[in-house]
mmCIF file with all atom_site columns, C-alpha atoms in Angstrom:
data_model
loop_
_atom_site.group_PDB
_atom_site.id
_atom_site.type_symbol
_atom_site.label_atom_id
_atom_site.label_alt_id
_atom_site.label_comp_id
_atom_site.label_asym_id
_atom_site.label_entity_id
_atom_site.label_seq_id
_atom_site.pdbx_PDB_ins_code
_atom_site.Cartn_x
_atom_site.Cartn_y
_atom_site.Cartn_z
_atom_site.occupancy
_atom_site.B_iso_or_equiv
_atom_site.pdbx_formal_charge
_atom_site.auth_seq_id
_atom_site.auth_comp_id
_atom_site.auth_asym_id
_atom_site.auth_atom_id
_atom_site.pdbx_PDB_model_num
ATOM 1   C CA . UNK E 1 1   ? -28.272 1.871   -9.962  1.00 0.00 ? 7   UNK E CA 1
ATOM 2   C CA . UNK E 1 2   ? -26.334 3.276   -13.117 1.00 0.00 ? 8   UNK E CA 1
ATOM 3   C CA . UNK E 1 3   ? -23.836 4.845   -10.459 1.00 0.00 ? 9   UNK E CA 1
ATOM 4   C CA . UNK E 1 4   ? -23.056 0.896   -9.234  1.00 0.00 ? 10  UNK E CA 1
ATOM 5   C CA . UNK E 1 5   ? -22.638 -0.025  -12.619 1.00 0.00 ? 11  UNK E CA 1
ATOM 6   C CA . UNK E 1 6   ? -20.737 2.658   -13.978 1.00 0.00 ? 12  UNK E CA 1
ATOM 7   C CA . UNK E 1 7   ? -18.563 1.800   -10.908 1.00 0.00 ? 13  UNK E CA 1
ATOM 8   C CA . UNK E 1 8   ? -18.246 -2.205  -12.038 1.00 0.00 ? 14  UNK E CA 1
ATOM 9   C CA . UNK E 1 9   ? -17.701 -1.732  -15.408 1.00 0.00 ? 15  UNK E CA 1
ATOM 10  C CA . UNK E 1 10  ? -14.391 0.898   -13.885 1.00 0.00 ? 16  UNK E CA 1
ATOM 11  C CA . UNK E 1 11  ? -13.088 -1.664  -12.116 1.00 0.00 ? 17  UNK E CA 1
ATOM 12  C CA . UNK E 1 12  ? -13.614 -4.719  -14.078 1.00 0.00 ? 18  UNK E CA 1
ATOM 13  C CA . UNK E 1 13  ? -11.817 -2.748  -17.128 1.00 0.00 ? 19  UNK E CA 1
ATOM 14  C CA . UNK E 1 14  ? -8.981  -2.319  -14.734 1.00 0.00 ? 20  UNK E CA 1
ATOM 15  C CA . UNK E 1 15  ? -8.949  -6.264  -13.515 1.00 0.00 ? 21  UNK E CA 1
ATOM 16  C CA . UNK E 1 16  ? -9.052  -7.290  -17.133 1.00 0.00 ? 22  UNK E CA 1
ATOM 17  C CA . UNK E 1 17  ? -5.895  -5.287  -18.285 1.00 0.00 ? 23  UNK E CA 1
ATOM 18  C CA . UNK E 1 18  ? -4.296  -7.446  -14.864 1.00 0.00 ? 24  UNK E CA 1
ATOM 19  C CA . UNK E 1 19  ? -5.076  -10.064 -16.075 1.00 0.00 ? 25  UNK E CA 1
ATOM 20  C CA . UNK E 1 20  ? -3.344  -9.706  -19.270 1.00 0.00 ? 26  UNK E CA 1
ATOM 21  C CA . UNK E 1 21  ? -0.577  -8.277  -17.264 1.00 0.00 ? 27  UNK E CA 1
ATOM 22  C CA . UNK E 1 22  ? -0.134  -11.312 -15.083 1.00 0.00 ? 28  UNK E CA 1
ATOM 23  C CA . UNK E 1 23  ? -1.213  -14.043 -17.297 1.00 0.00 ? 29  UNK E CA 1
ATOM 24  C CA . UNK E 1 24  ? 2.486   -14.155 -18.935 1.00 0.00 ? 30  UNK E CA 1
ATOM 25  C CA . UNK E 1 25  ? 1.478   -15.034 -22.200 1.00 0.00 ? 31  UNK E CA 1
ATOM 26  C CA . UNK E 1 26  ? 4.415   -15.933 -24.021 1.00 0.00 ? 32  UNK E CA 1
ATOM 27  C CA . UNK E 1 27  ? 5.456   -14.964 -27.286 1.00 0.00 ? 33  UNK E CA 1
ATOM 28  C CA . UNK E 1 28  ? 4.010   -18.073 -29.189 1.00 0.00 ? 34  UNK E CA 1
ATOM 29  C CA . UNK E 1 29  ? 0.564   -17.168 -27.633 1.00 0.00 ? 35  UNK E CA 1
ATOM 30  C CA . UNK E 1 30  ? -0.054  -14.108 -29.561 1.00 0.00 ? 36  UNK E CA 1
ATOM 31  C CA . UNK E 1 31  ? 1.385   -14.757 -32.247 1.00 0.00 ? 37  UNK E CA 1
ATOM 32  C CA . UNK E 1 32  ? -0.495  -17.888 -32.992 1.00 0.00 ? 38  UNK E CA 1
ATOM 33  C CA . UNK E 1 33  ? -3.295  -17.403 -30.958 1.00 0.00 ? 39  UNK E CA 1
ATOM 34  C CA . UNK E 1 34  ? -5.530  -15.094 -32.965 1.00 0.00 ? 40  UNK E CA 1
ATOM 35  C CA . UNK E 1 35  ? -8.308  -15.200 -30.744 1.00 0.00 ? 41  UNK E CA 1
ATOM 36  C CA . UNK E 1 36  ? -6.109  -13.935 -27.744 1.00 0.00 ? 42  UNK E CA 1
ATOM 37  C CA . UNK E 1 37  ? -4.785  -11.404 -30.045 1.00 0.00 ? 43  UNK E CA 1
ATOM 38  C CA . UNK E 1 38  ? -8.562  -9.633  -30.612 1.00 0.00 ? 44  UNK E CA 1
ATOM 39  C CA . UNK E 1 39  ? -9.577  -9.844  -26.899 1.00 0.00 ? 45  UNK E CA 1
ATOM 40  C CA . UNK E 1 40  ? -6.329  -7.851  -26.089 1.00 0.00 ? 46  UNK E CA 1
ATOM 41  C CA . UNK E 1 41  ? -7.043  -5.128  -28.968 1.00 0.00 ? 47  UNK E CA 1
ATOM 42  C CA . UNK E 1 42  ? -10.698 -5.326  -28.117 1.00 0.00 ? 48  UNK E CA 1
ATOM 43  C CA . UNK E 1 43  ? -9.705  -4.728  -24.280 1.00 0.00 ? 49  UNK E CA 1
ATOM 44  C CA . UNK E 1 44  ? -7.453  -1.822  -25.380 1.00 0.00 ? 50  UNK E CA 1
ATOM 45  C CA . UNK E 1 45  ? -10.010 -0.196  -27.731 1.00 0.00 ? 51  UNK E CA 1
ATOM 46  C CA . UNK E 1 46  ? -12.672 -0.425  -24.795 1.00 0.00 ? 52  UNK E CA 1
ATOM 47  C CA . UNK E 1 47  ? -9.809  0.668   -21.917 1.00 0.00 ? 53  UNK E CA 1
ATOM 48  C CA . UNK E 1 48  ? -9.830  3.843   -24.453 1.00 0.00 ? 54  UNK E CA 1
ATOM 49  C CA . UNK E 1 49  ? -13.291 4.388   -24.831 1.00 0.00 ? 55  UNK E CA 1
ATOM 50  C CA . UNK E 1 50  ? -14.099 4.348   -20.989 1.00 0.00 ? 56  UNK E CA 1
ATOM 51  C CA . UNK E 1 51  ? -10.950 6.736   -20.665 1.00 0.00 ? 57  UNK E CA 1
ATOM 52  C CA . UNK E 1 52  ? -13.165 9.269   -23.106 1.00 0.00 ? 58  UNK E CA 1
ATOM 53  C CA . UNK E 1 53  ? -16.133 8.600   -20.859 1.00 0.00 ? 59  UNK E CA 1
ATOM 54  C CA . UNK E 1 54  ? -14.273 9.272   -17.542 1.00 0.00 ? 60  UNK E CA 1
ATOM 55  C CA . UNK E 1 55  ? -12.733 12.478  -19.332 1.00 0.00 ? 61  UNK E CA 1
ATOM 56  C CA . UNK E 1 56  ? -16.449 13.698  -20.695 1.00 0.00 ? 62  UNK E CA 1
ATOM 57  C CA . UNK E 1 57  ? -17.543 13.227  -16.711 1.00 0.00 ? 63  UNK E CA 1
ATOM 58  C CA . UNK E 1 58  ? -14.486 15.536  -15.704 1.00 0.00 ? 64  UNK E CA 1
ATOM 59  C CA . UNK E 1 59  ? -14.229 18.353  -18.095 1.00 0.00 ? 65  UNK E CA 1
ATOM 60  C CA . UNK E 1 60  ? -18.399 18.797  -19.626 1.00 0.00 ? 66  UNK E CA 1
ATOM 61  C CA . UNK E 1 61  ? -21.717 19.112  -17.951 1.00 0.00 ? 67  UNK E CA 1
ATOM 62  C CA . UNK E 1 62  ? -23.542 15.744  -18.482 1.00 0.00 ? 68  UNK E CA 1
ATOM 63  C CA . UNK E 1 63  ? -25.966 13.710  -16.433 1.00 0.00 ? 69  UNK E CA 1
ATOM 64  C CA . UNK E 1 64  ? -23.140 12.741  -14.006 1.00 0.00 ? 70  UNK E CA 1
ATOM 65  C CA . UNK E 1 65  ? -22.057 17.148  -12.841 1.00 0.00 ? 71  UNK E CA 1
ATOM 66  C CA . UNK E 1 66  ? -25.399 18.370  -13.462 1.00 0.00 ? 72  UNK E CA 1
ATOM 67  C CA . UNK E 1 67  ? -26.101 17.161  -9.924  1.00 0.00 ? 73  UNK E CA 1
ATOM 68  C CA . UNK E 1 68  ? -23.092 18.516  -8.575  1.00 0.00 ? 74  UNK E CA 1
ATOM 69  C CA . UNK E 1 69  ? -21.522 15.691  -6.730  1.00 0.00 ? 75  UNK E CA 1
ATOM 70  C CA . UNK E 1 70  ? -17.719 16.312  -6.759  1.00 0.00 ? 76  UNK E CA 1
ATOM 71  C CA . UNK E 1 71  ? -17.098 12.583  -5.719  1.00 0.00 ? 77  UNK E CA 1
ATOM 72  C CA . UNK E 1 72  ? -18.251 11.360  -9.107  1.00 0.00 ? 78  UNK E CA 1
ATOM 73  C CA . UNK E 1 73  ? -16.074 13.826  -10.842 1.00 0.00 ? 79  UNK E CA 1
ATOM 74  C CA . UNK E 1 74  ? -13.017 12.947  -8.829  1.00 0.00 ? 80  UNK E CA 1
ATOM 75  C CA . UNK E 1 75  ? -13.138 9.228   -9.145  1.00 0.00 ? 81  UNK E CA 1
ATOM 76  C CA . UNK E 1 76  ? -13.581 10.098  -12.946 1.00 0.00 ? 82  UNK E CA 1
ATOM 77  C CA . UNK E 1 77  ? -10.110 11.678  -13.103 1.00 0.00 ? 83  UNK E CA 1
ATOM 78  C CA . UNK E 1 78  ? -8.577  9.354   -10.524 1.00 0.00 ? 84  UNK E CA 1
ATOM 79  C CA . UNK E 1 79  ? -9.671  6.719   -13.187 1.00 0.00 ? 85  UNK E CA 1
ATOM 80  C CA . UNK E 1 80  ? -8.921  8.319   -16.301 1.00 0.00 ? 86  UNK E CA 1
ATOM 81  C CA . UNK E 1 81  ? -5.202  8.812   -14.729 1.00 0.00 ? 87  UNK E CA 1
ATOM 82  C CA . UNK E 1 82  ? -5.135  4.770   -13.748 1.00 0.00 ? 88  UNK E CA 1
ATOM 83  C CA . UNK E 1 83  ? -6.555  3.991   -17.358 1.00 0.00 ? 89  UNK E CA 1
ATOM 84  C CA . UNK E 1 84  ? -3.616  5.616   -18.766 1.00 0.00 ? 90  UNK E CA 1
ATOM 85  C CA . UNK E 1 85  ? -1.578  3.192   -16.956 1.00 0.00 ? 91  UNK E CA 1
ATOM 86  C CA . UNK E 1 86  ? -3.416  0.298   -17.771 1.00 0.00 ? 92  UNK E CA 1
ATOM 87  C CA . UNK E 1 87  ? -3.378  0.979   -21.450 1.00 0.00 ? 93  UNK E CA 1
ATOM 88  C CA . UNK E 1 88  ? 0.316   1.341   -21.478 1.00 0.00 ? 94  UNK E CA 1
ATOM 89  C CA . UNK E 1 89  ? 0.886   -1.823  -19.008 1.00 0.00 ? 95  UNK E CA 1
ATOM 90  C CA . UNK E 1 90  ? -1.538  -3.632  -21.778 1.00 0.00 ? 96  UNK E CA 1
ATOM 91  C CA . UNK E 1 91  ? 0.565   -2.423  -25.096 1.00 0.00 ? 97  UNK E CA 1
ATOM 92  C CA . UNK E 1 92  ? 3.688   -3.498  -23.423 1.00 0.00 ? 98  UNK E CA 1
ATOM 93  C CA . UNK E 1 93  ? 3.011   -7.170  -23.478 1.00 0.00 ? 99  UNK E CA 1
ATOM 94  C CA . UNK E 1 94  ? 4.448   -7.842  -26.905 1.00 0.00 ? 100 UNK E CA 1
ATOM 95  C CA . UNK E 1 95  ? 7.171   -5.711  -26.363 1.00 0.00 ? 101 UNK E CA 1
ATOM 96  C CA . UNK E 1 96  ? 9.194   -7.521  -24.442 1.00 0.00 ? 102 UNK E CA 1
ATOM 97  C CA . UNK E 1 97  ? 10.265  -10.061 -27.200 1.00 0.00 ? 103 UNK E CA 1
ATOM 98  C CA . UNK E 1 98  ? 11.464  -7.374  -29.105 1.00 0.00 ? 104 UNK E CA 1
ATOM 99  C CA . UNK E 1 99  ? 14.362  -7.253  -27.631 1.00 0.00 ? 105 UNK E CA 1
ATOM 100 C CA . UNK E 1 100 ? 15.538  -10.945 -26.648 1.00 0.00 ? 106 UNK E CA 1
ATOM 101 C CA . UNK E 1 101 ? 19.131  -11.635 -28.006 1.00 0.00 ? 107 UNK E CA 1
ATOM 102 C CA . UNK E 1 102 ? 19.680  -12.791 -31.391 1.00 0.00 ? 108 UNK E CA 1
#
């Protein structure tokens, strides 16, 4: 059971930062919507922590290798390497503006 929700809390990290992605929320929205603003930082603060927790499952011995199942460790990397995406597709949102013509 902690396997299937270790799983769905992967994948809905990884549907969240799409959504963000996709939402196309324009310049005005973040910058006067403060609420929006938090749930992105929150969602990149907890898109990093996961990425520490896929990393600890790939490179220590913890309750996920001591059982040696390769599987777990392999979809632990193939995550952490898709997290690093997602963090950097979620940072770039704002960027954009930055450089509209003055």
């Amino acid at each position: 059971m902690l396997i299937i929700f270790y799983y769905f809390l992967s994948i809905a990290t990884l549907l969240a930062c799409y959504y963000f992605r996709r939402a196309r929320f324009t310049e005005q929205d973040y910058k006067y919507n403060k609420p929006l603003r938090w749930k992105r930082r929150i969602l990149i603060i907890w898109t990093y922590l996961f990425a520490a927790i896929h990393g600890s499952i790939c490179f220590r011995e913890n309750l996920f290798t001591n059982i040696d199942n390769d599987y777990i460790r392999a979809s632990a990397g193939f995550f952490m390497v898709v997290y690093i995406f997602a963090v950097l597709w979620a940072e770039e949102i704002t960027h954009p503006f930055d450089k509209k013509k003055k």
